[in-house]
XYZ file of C-alpha atoms in Angstrom:
354
model
C 0.286 -0.104 0.048
C 1.556 3.663 -1.220
C 1.156 6.569 1.332
C 1.247 8.715 -1.256
C -1.002 9.226 -3.935
C -0.170 10.898 -7.119
C -2.126 14.094 -8.115
C -4.244 12.516 -10.129
C -4.824 10.508 -6.683
C -4.842 13.657 -4.908
C -7.632 15.033 -6.923
C -9.821 12.297 -7.287
C -10.076 11.713 -3.380
C -10.729 15.032 -2.775
C -13.790 14.479 -4.941
C -14.679 11.588 -3.195
C -14.285 11.643 0.663
C -17.125 12.407 2.916
C -19.646 10.658 0.910
C -18.712 13.989 -1.882
C -20.123 12.690 -4.990
C -23.891 11.791 -4.526
C -23.420 10.051 -1.184
C -21.333 7.632 -2.437
C -19.195 6.262 0.473
C -15.846 5.934 -1.241
C -12.823 4.031 1.108
C -8.663 5.179 -0.817
C -6.633 2.175 -1.545
C -8.474 -0.691 0.149
C -7.499 -3.903 0.667
C -9.058 -7.380 -1.191
C -8.071 -10.651 -1.037
C -5.138 -9.975 -2.207
C -4.810 -6.574 -4.255
C -5.506 -3.288 -3.347
C -7.918 -0.545 -5.314
C -7.513 2.343 -5.163
C -10.885 3.515 -4.435
C -13.613 1.522 -3.494
C -17.597 2.281 -3.307
C -18.730 -0.708 -0.940
C -23.166 0.229 -2.012
C -21.909 -0.279 -5.620
C -19.443 -3.033 -5.540
C -17.170 -0.684 -8.358
C -13.985 -0.430 -8.388
C -12.445 2.941 -9.446
C -8.018 2.446 -10.715
C -6.264 6.184 -11.900
C -3.553 4.754 -14.106
C -0.159 6.293 -15.462
C 1.948 5.445 -17.875
C 3.671 2.288 -16.718
C -0.346 0.621 -17.364
C -0.088 0.949 -20.720
C 3.067 -2.049 -20.630
C 1.223 -5.014 -22.490
C 2.780 -6.820 -19.730
C 0.517 -4.980 -17.168
C -2.123 -4.689 -19.459
C -2.277 -8.221 -19.067
C -1.795 -8.146 -15.569
C -4.850 -5.482 -14.989
C -7.136 -7.730 -16.790
C -6.286 -11.302 -14.911
C -6.806 -9.574 -12.021
C -10.216 -6.840 -13.322
C -11.630 -10.917 -13.985
C -10.538 -12.461 -10.307
C -12.629 -9.716 -8.731
C -15.516 -9.682 -11.056
C -15.794 -13.573 -9.617
C -16.985 -11.557 -6.418
C -18.919 -9.466 -8.764
C -16.509 -6.405 -8.459
C -16.656 -4.098 -11.263
C -13.418 -2.502 -11.541
C -13.382 1.423 -14.312
C -10.717 2.263 -15.457
C -9.225 6.495 -16.529
C -6.087 7.510 -16.759
C -3.987 10.314 -15.149
C -4.639 12.451 -17.603
C -7.960 11.542 -17.506
C -8.682 12.211 -13.755
C -6.523 16.507 -14.146
C -7.975 17.895 -17.255
C -11.651 16.249 -17.222
C -12.314 15.858 -13.483
C -15.905 16.369 -13.796
C -16.987 13.263 -16.777
C -14.854 11.128 -14.218
C -17.167 11.703 -11.250
C -20.824 12.009 -13.545
C -18.787 7.916 -15.535
C -18.064 6.778 -11.399
C -21.468 8.268 -10.444
C -23.369 6.899 -13.660
C -21.452 3.005 -13.211
C -22.593 3.343 -9.392
C -26.120 3.790 -9.484
C -26.650 1.357 -12.689
C -25.012 -1.787 -10.301
C -27.446 -0.315 -7.131
C -30.422 -0.506 -9.149
C -29.312 -3.562 -10.849
C -28.928 -5.488 -7.624
C -32.121 -4.514 -5.759
C -33.860 -4.695 -9.998
C -32.573 -8.989 -9.218
C -33.714 -9.792 -5.672
C -30.061 -9.315 -4.006
C -30.088 -8.667 -1.134
C -28.358 -4.449 -0.610
C -24.921 -4.843 -0.023
C -23.941 -3.539 3.621
C -23.671 0.499 3.767
C -25.523 0.302 0.005
C -28.217 3.263 -0.493
C -29.822 4.783 -3.476
C -27.876 7.946 -4.850
C -28.698 10.731 -5.542
C -30.897 10.890 -8.167
C -34.591 9.180 -9.283
C -35.101 6.617 -5.819
C -34.913 2.754 -7.148
C -37.741 3.033 -4.007
C -40.813 4.795 -4.394
C -42.177 3.733 -0.756
C -38.958 5.711 1.186
C -39.938 8.760 3.511
C -37.258 11.066 3.805
C -36.266 13.458 6.042
C -33.596 17.003 5.993
C -31.346 16.477 9.028
C -28.516 19.187 9.700
C -26.042 17.086 9.699
C -25.316 13.838 9.778
C -21.630 11.941 11.051
C -20.071 9.819 8.426
C -16.383 7.851 9.107
C -14.918 10.259 7.461
C -17.108 13.475 8.613
C -20.100 15.415 8.217
C -22.383 15.738 5.492
C -24.471 18.795 5.794
C -26.889 19.580 5.005
C -27.639 15.513 5.148
C -31.226 13.837 3.264
C -31.632 10.678 4.402
C -34.349 8.161 2.960
C -35.159 4.909 4.184
C -37.258 2.015 3.852
C -40.211 0.511 5.759
C -37.971 -1.368 8.161
C -35.589 1.724 8.920
C -32.623 0.588 6.897
C -31.144 3.649 5.171
C -31.466 3.427 1.097
C -30.650 7.426 0.344
C -28.344 10.164 1.939
C -26.656 12.987 -0.353
C -26.023 16.469 0.065
C -28.979 17.431 -1.966
C -32.650 15.560 -1.891
C -33.757 13.437 -4.471
C -34.725 14.817 -7.588
C -38.533 13.295 -7.363
C -41.281 15.259 -6.292
C -41.494 13.510 -2.679
C -42.299 14.797 1.261
C -39.515 15.693 2.616
C -39.143 15.842 7.078
C -37.569 18.639 8.041
C -35.400 18.229 11.529
C -34.193 20.744 13.281
C -31.601 18.354 14.335
C -27.819 16.518 14.035
C -27.802 12.678 13.275
C -25.649 10.610 14.868
C -24.848 6.487 14.202
C -26.650 4.403 16.812
C -25.034 3.361 20.591
C -25.220 -0.022 21.492
C -26.098 -1.294 24.818
C -23.535 -4.036 25.730
C -25.007 -5.694 29.031
C -27.996 -5.447 30.239
C -30.417 -7.004 32.883
C -34.109 -5.815 31.996
C -35.794 -6.579 35.156
C -33.238 -4.808 37.445
C -35.444 -1.476 35.175
C -38.252 -2.907 38.120
C -35.795 -1.466 40.902
C -35.116 1.354 39.910
C -35.064 4.193 42.897
C -35.818 1.148 45.562
C -32.310 -0.052 46.970
C -30.033 4.258 46.151
C -32.151 6.142 48.819
C -30.876 5.349 52.639
C -31.975 7.744 55.930
C -28.917 8.451 57.354
C -27.061 6.516 58.818
C -27.666 3.390 56.504
C -25.617 0.081 56.452
C -25.212 0.048 52.262
C -23.072 -1.556 50.451
C -23.081 -4.231 47.598
C -24.792 -6.989 49.359
C -27.566 -5.138 50.423
C -28.725 -3.764 46.632
C -27.569 -7.453 45.928
C -30.435 -8.418 48.285
C -33.411 -5.444 46.977
C -32.179 -7.664 43.671
C -32.717 -11.111 44.327
C -36.466 -9.531 46.075
C -37.562 -7.669 42.814
C -36.130 -11.030 40.789
C -38.942 -13.175 42.984
C -42.211 -11.178 42.223
C -41.825 -10.545 38.518
C -44.215 -12.764 35.749
C -43.626 -12.959 32.472
C -46.146 -10.689 31.902
C -44.486 -8.551 34.018
C -40.991 -9.111 32.735
C -42.594 -7.786 28.775
C -44.310 -4.585 30.601
C -40.418 -3.730 32.469
C -38.391 -4.766 29.359
C -40.496 -2.791 26.675
C -40.195 1.206 28.736
C -36.400 -0.087 29.211
C -35.709 -0.969 25.720
C -37.845 2.222 24.802
C -36.303 4.417 27.030
C -32.700 3.154 24.910
C -33.760 4.395 22.159
C -35.315 7.393 23.408
C -31.470 8.308 24.141
C -30.533 6.873 20.816
C -29.751 3.272 21.434
C -30.187 1.139 18.706
C -29.075 -2.278 19.818
C -28.804 -4.544 23.171
C -27.031 -7.239 24.148
C -29.630 -8.892 26.907
C -27.535 -10.927 29.571
C -30.735 -12.545 30.306
C -30.451 -14.755 33.880
C -34.424 -14.960 34.915
C -35.695 -17.789 33.407
C -37.972 -20.043 36.237
C -40.775 -19.682 37.900
C -40.753 -18.474 41.036
C -40.710 -21.537 42.987
C -37.299 -22.220 40.386
C -39.326 -24.539 38.600
C -38.616 -24.298 34.359
C -42.080 -22.768 32.631
C -43.807 -25.171 30.149
C -42.155 -23.338 27.691
C -38.052 -22.889 28.950
C -37.854 -19.915 27.120
C -40.621 -18.652 28.656
C -38.877 -15.343 30.460
C -36.825 -14.646 27.317
C -39.214 -14.289 24.409
C -40.631 -12.046 26.491
C -37.032 -10.040 26.791
C -37.937 -10.929 21.891
C -41.390 -9.089 22.938
C -40.735 -6.345 24.995
C -37.698 -5.357 21.979
C -39.687 -6.568 18.867
C -42.487 -3.122 20.982
C -39.507 -0.878 21.281
C -38.478 -1.004 18.353
C -34.832 -2.364 19.288
C -32.238 -5.614 18.114
C -31.701 -7.006 20.819
C -28.632 -10.320 21.376
C -30.644 -12.159 23.749
C -28.084 -13.692 26.241
C -28.901 -16.506 28.747
C -26.724 -17.019 31.351
C -25.286 -20.244 32.742
C -26.375 -19.794 36.280
C -25.269 -22.946 38.647
C -23.680 -22.188 42.299
C -23.926 -19.430 45.072
C -20.019 -19.310 44.852
C -17.188 -21.908 43.879
C -17.876 -24.656 45.111
C -20.871 -23.800 47.490
C -24.408 -24.343 46.280
C -26.762 -22.148 45.170
C -29.444 -20.315 47.791
C -33.470 -20.433 47.717
C -33.402 -16.599 46.288
C -31.491 -17.344 43.243
C -33.346 -19.972 42.179
C -34.864 -18.382 39.391
C -31.275 -18.729 37.825
C -30.227 -22.154 38.546
C -29.111 -24.563 35.925
C -27.729 -27.263 37.560
C -26.119 -29.131 35.064
C -24.189 -28.648 31.946
C -27.997 -30.619 29.868
C -30.524 -28.364 31.556
C -28.232 -25.397 29.965
C -28.339 -26.142 26.761
C -32.540 -27.632 27.224
C -32.767 -23.302 28.008
C -30.354 -22.650 25.338
C -32.111 -24.717 22.697
C -35.214 -22.974 23.419
C -34.158 -20.250 23.185
C -32.655 -19.912 19.464
C -36.007 -21.537 18.886
C -37.509 -17.987 19.349
C -35.078 -15.826 18.491
C -35.080 -18.022 15.173
C -38.284 -16.057 14.359
C -37.482 -13.545 14.850
C -35.756 -10.565 12.434
C -34.152 -7.918 14.558
C -32.998 -10.829 17.369
C -30.649 -12.590 17.989
C -28.219 -14.801 20.549
C -25.267 -16.261 22.506
C -24.001 -18.168 24.864
C -22.495 -16.662 28.596
C -22.128 -18.397 31.728
C -22.213 -15.723 34.442
C -19.086 -15.607 36.335
C -16.191 -18.753 37.595
C -18.085 -18.496 40.604
C -21.237 -19.149 39.769
C -20.262 -22.555 37.328
C -17.931 -25.215 37.453
C -15.140 -24.674 35.904
C -15.433 -28.278 33.556
C -19.141 -27.339 32.759
C -16.930 -23.486 32.179
C -14.423 -25.178 29.542
C -17.978 -27.682 27.986
C -19.841 -25.144 27.076
C -17.166 -22.561 25.478
């Protein structure tokens, strides 16, 4: 990978970076399968090469053709321009790049192929008539700000249009007096604990309070919640996350069983309520059923921990498989495996689980 661009590359990059070309996101010096593309747009799977005189030799032309054919097997198209074209007719080069990218994205959508990561419409007539459009004062990307920012989203909320110019077709655009930032991810949640907010934070003067007294309040809360309440509590919590800009949450879920510590008829009953709550709130969910086996190192679980406990790895696997079956029914949910801690699961079972 070259550190210093040629004058032609520097000029073209200045016109491409920060989505300046019709909202298209390009990367410079993009590696792929051992090759380096001068510029690459993932949305259109389009590579752009800027060639100097060396590319006029037969040996180099043969190599370029072989490389282009190889990348085509990965559905990446490469278009090439000479240094003189970029330096002397920049606008025409940019127009050709934009048209090629736009045509490739239209063809991909028209063939029913899934849109590539980060794909969207460019400025021009939209391929999707049902997009809802917004105008923001600015929108933050990795390369910097797009300002103003026109955004079109489909019925699933996926961005299909992004540009600093409005769509060409006549359409309603909702103005938002503010800036758009990437959504936050909440990497660790215990939704049921939202029900005890305020119950363990306020104490009279001189009260003896520490983590362990907080934990006792948490146990009392855990023993009191039924599945309907779990869904209601989680829906309120997840709605608050969405309101504050979170778009995904990892839910470390260990309130598995009924108040007597017996598995529900549907082992993932409580987990299914969390998935339903996330769907209500409109947040993506990674549901992580937690393997919780012991009260401490070599210590049996306490009675007030009974709703958390899978006594054997087989019991946990049964719970996890039931959770997987629930998650498969929901487009915006996934699952993962977790053990609570080394103190809460026998080390041999930790090894077998992971």
